[in-house]
GROMACS .gro file of N, CA, C and O in nm:
model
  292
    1UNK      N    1  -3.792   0.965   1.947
    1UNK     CA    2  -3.742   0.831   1.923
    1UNK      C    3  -3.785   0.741   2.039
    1UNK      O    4  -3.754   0.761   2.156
    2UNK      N    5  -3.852   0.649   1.998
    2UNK     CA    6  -3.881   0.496   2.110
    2UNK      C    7  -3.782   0.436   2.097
    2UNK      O    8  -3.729   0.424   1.986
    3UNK      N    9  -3.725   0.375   2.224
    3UNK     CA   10  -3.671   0.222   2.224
    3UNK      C   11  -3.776   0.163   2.258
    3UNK      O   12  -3.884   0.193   2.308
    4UNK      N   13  -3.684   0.007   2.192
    4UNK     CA   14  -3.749  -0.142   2.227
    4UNK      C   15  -3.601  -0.244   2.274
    4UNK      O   16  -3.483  -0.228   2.243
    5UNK      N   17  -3.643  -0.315   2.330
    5UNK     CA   18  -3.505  -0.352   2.418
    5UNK      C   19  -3.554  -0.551   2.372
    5UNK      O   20  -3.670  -0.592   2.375
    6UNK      N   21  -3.459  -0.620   2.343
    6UNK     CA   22  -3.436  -0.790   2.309
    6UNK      C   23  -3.328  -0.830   2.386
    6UNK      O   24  -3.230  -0.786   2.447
    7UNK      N   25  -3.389  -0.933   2.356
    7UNK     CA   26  -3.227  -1.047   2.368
    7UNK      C   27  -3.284  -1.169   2.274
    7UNK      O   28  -3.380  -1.243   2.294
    8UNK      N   29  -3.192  -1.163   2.166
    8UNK     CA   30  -3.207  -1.217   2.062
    8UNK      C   31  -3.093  -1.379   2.078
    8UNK      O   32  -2.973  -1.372   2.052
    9UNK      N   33  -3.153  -1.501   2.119
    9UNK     CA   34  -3.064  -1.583   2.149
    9UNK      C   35  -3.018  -1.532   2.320
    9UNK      O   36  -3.084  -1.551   2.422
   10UNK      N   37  -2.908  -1.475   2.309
   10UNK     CA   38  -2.836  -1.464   2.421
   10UNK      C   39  -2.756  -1.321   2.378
   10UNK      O   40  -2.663  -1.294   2.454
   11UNK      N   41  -2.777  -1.229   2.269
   11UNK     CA   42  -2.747  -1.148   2.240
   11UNK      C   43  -2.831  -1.030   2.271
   11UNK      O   44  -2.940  -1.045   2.215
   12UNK      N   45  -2.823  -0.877   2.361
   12UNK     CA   46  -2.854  -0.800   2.358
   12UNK      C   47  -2.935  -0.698   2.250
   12UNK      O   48  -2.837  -0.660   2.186
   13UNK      N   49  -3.028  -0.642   2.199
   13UNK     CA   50  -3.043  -0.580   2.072
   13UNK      C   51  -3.129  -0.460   2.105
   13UNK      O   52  -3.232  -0.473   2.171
   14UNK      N   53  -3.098  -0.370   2.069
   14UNK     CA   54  -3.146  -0.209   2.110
   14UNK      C   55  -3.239  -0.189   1.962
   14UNK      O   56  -3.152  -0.188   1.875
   15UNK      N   57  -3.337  -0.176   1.914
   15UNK     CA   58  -3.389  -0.110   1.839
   15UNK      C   59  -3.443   0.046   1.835
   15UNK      O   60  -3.540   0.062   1.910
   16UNK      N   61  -3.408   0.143   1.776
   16UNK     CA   62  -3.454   0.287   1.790
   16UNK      C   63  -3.549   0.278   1.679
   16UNK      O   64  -3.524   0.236   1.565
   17UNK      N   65  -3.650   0.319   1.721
   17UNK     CA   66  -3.757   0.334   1.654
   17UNK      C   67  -3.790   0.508   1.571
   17UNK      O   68  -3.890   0.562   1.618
   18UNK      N   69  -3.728   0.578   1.477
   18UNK     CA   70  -3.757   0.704   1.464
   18UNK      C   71  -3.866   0.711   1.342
   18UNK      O   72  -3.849   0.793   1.251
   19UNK      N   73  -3.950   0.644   1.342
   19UNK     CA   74  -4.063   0.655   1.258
   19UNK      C   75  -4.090   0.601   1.141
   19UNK      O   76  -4.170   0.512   1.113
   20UNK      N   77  -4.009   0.670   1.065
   20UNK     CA   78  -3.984   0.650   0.936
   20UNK      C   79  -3.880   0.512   0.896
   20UNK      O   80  -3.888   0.444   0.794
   21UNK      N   81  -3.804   0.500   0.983
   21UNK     CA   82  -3.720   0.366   1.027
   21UNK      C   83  -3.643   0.350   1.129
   21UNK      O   84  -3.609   0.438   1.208
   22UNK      N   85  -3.599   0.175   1.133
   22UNK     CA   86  -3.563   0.188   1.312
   22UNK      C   87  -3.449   0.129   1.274
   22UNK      O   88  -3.428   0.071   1.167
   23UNK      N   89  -3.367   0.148   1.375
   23UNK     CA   90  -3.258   0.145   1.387
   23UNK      C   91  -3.198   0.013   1.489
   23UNK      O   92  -3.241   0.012   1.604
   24UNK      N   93  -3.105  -0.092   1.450
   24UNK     CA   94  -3.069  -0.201   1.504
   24UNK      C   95  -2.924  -0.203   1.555
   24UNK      O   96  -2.832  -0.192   1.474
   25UNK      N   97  -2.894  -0.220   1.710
   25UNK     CA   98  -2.797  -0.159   1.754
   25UNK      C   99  -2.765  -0.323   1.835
   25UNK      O  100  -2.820  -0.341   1.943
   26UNK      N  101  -2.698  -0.409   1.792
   26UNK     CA  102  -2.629  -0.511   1.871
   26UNK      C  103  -2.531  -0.531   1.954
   26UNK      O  104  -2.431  -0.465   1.926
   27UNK      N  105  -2.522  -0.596   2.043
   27UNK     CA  106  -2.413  -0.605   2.106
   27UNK      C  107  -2.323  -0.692   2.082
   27UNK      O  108  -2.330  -0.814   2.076
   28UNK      N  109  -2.190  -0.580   2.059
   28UNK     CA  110  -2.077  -0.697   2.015
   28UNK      C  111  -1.965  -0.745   2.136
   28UNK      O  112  -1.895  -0.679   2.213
   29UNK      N  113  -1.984  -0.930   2.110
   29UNK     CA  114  -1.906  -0.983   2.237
   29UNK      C  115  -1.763  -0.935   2.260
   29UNK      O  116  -1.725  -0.904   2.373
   30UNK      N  117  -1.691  -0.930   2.161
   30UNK     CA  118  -1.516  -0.844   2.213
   30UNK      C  119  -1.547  -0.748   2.275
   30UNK      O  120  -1.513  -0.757   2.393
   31UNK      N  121  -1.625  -0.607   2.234
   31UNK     CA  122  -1.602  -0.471   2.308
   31UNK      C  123  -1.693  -0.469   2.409
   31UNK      O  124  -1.643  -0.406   2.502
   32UNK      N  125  -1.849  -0.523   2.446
   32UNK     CA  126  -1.921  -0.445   2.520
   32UNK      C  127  -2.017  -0.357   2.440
   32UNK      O  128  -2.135  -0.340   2.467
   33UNK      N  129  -1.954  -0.308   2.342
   33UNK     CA  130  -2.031  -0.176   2.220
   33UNK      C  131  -2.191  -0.266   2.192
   33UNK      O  132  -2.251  -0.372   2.207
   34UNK      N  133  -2.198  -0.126   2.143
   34UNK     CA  134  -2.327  -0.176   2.087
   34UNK      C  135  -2.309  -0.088   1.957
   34UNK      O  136  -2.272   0.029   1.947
   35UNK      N  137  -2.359  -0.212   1.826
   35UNK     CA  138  -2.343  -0.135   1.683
   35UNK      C  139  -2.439  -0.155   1.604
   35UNK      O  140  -2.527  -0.241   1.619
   36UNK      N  141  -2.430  -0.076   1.509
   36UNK     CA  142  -2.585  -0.129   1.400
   36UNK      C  143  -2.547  -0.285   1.377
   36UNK      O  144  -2.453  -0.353   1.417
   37UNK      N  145  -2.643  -0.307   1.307
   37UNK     CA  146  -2.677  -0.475   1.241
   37UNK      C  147  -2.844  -0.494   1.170
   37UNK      O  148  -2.965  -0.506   1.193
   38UNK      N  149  -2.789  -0.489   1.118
   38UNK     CA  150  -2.922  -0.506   1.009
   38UNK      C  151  -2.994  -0.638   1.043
   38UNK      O  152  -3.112  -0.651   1.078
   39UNK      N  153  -2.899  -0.732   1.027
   39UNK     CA  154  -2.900  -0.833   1.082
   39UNK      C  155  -3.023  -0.905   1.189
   39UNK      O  156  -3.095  -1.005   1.185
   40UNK      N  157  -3.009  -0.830   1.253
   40UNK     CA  158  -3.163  -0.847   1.371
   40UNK      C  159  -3.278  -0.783   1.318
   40UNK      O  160  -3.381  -0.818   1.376
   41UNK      N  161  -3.297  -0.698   1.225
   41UNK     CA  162  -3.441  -0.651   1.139
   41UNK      C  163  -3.515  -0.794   1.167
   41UNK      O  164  -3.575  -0.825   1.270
   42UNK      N  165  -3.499  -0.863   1.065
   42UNK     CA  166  -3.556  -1.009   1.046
   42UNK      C  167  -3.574  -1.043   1.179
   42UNK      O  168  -3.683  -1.012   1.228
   43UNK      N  169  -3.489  -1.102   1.255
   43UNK     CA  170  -3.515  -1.207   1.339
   43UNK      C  171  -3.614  -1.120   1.444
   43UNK      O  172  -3.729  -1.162   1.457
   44UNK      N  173  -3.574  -1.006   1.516
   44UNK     CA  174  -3.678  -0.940   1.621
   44UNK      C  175  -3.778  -0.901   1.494
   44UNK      O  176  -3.869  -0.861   1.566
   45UNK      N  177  -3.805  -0.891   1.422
   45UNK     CA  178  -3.950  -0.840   1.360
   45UNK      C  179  -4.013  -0.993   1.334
   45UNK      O  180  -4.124  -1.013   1.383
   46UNK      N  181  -3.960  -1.086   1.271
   46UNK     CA  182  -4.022  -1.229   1.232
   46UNK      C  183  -4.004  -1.307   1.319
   46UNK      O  184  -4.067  -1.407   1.286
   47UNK      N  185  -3.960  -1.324   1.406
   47UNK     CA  186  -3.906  -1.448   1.515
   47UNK      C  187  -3.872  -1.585   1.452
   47UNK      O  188  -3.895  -1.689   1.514
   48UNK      N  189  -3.824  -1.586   1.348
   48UNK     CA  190  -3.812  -1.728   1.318
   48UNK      C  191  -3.717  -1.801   1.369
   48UNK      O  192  -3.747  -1.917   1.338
   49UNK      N  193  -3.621  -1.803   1.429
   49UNK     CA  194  -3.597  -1.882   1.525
   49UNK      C  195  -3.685  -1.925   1.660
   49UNK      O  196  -3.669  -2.032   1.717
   50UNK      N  197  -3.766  -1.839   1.695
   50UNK     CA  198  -3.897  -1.866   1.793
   50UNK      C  199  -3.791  -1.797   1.960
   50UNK      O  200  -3.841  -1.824   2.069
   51UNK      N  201  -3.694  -1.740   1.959
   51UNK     CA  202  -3.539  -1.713   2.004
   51UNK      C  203  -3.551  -1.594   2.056
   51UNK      O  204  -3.464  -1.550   2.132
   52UNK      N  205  -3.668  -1.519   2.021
   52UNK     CA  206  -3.654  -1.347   2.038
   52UNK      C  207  -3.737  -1.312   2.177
   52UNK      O  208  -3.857  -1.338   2.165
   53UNK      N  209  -3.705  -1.267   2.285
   53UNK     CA  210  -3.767  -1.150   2.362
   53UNK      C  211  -3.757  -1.067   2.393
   53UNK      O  212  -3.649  -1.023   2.431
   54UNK      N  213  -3.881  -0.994   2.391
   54UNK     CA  214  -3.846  -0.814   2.440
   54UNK      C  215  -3.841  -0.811   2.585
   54UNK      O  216  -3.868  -0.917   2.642
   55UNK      N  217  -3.810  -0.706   2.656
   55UNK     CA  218  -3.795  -0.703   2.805
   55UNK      C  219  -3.777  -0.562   2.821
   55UNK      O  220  -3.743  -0.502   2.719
   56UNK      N  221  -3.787  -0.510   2.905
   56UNK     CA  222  -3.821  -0.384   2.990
   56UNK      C  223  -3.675  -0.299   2.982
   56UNK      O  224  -3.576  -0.368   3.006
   57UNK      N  225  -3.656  -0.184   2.957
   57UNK     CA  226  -3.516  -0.122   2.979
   57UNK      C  227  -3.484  -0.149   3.098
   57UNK      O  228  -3.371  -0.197   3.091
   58UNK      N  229  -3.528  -0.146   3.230
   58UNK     CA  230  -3.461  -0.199   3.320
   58UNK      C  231  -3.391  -0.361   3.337
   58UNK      O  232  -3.282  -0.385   3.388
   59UNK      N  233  -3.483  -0.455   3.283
   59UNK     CA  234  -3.422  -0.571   3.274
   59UNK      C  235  -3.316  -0.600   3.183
   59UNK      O  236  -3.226  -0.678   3.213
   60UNK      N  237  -3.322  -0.544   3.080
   60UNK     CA  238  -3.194  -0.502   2.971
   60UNK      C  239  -3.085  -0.491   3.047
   60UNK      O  240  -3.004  -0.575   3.087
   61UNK      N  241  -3.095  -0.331   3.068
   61UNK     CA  242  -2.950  -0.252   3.162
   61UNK      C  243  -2.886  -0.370   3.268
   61UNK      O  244  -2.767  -0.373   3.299
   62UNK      N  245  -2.980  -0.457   3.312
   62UNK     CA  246  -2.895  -0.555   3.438
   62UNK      C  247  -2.897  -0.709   3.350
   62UNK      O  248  -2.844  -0.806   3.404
   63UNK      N  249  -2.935  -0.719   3.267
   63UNK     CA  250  -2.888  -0.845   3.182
   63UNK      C  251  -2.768  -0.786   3.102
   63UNK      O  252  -2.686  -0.873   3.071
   64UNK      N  253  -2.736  -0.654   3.059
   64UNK     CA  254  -2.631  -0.652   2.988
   64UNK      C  255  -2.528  -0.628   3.057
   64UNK      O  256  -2.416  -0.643   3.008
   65UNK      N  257  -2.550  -0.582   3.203
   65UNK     CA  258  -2.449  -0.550   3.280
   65UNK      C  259  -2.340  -0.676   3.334
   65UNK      O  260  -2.218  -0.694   3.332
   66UNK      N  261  -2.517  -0.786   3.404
   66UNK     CA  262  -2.442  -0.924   3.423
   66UNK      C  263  -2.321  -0.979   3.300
   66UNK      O  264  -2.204  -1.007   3.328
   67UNK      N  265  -2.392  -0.988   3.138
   67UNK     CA  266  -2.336  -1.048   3.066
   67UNK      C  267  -2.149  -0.969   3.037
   67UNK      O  268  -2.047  -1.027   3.000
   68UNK      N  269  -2.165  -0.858   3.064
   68UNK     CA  270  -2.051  -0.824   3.054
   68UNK      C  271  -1.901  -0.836   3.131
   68UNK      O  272  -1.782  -0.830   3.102
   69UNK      N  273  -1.990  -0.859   3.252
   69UNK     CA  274  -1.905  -0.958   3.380
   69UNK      C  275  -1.839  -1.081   3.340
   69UNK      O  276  -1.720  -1.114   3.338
   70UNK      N  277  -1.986  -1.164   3.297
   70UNK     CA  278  -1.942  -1.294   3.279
   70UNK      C  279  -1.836  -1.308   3.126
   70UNK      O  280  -1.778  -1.416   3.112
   71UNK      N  281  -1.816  -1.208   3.028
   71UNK     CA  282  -1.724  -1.172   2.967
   71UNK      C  283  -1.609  -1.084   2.988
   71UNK      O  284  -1.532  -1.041   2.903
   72UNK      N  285  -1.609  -1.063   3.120
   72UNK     CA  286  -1.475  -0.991   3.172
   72UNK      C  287  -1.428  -0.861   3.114
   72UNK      O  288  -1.310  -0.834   3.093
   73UNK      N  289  -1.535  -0.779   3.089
   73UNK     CA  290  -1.533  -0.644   2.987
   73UNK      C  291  -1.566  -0.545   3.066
   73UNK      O  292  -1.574  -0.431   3.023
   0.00000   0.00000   0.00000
């Protein structure tokens, strides 16, 4: 399995890539979690909001870390 790591808007988004299909894992603002969402298929595969970047698992892990601060989680 590959990851690919976003921030979709200002939202976190984990995609697992296992071949045959990938898997969309968002971050939800109440918990911290991260859950499926279909939801981001579209937008990280099409960009139509123009909204989407990928970034490095390391830059991820410390953008999601910050954002969770600044949500007190």
């Amino acid at each position: 399995m590959e990851k690919r790591f976003y921030i979709c808007g200002e939202r976190p988004v984990i995609v697992e890539d296992y071949g045959d299909y990938d898997l969309y894992l968002a971050f939800v603002w109440e918990t911290g979690e991260f859950k499926s969402n279909v939801r981001y298929a579209q937008q990280v595969n099409f960009d139509p909001d123009g909204d989407v970047e990928e970034i490095s698992e390391s830059e991820f892990i410390i953008y999601v870390e910050e954002l969770k601060k600044r949500l007190g989680l």
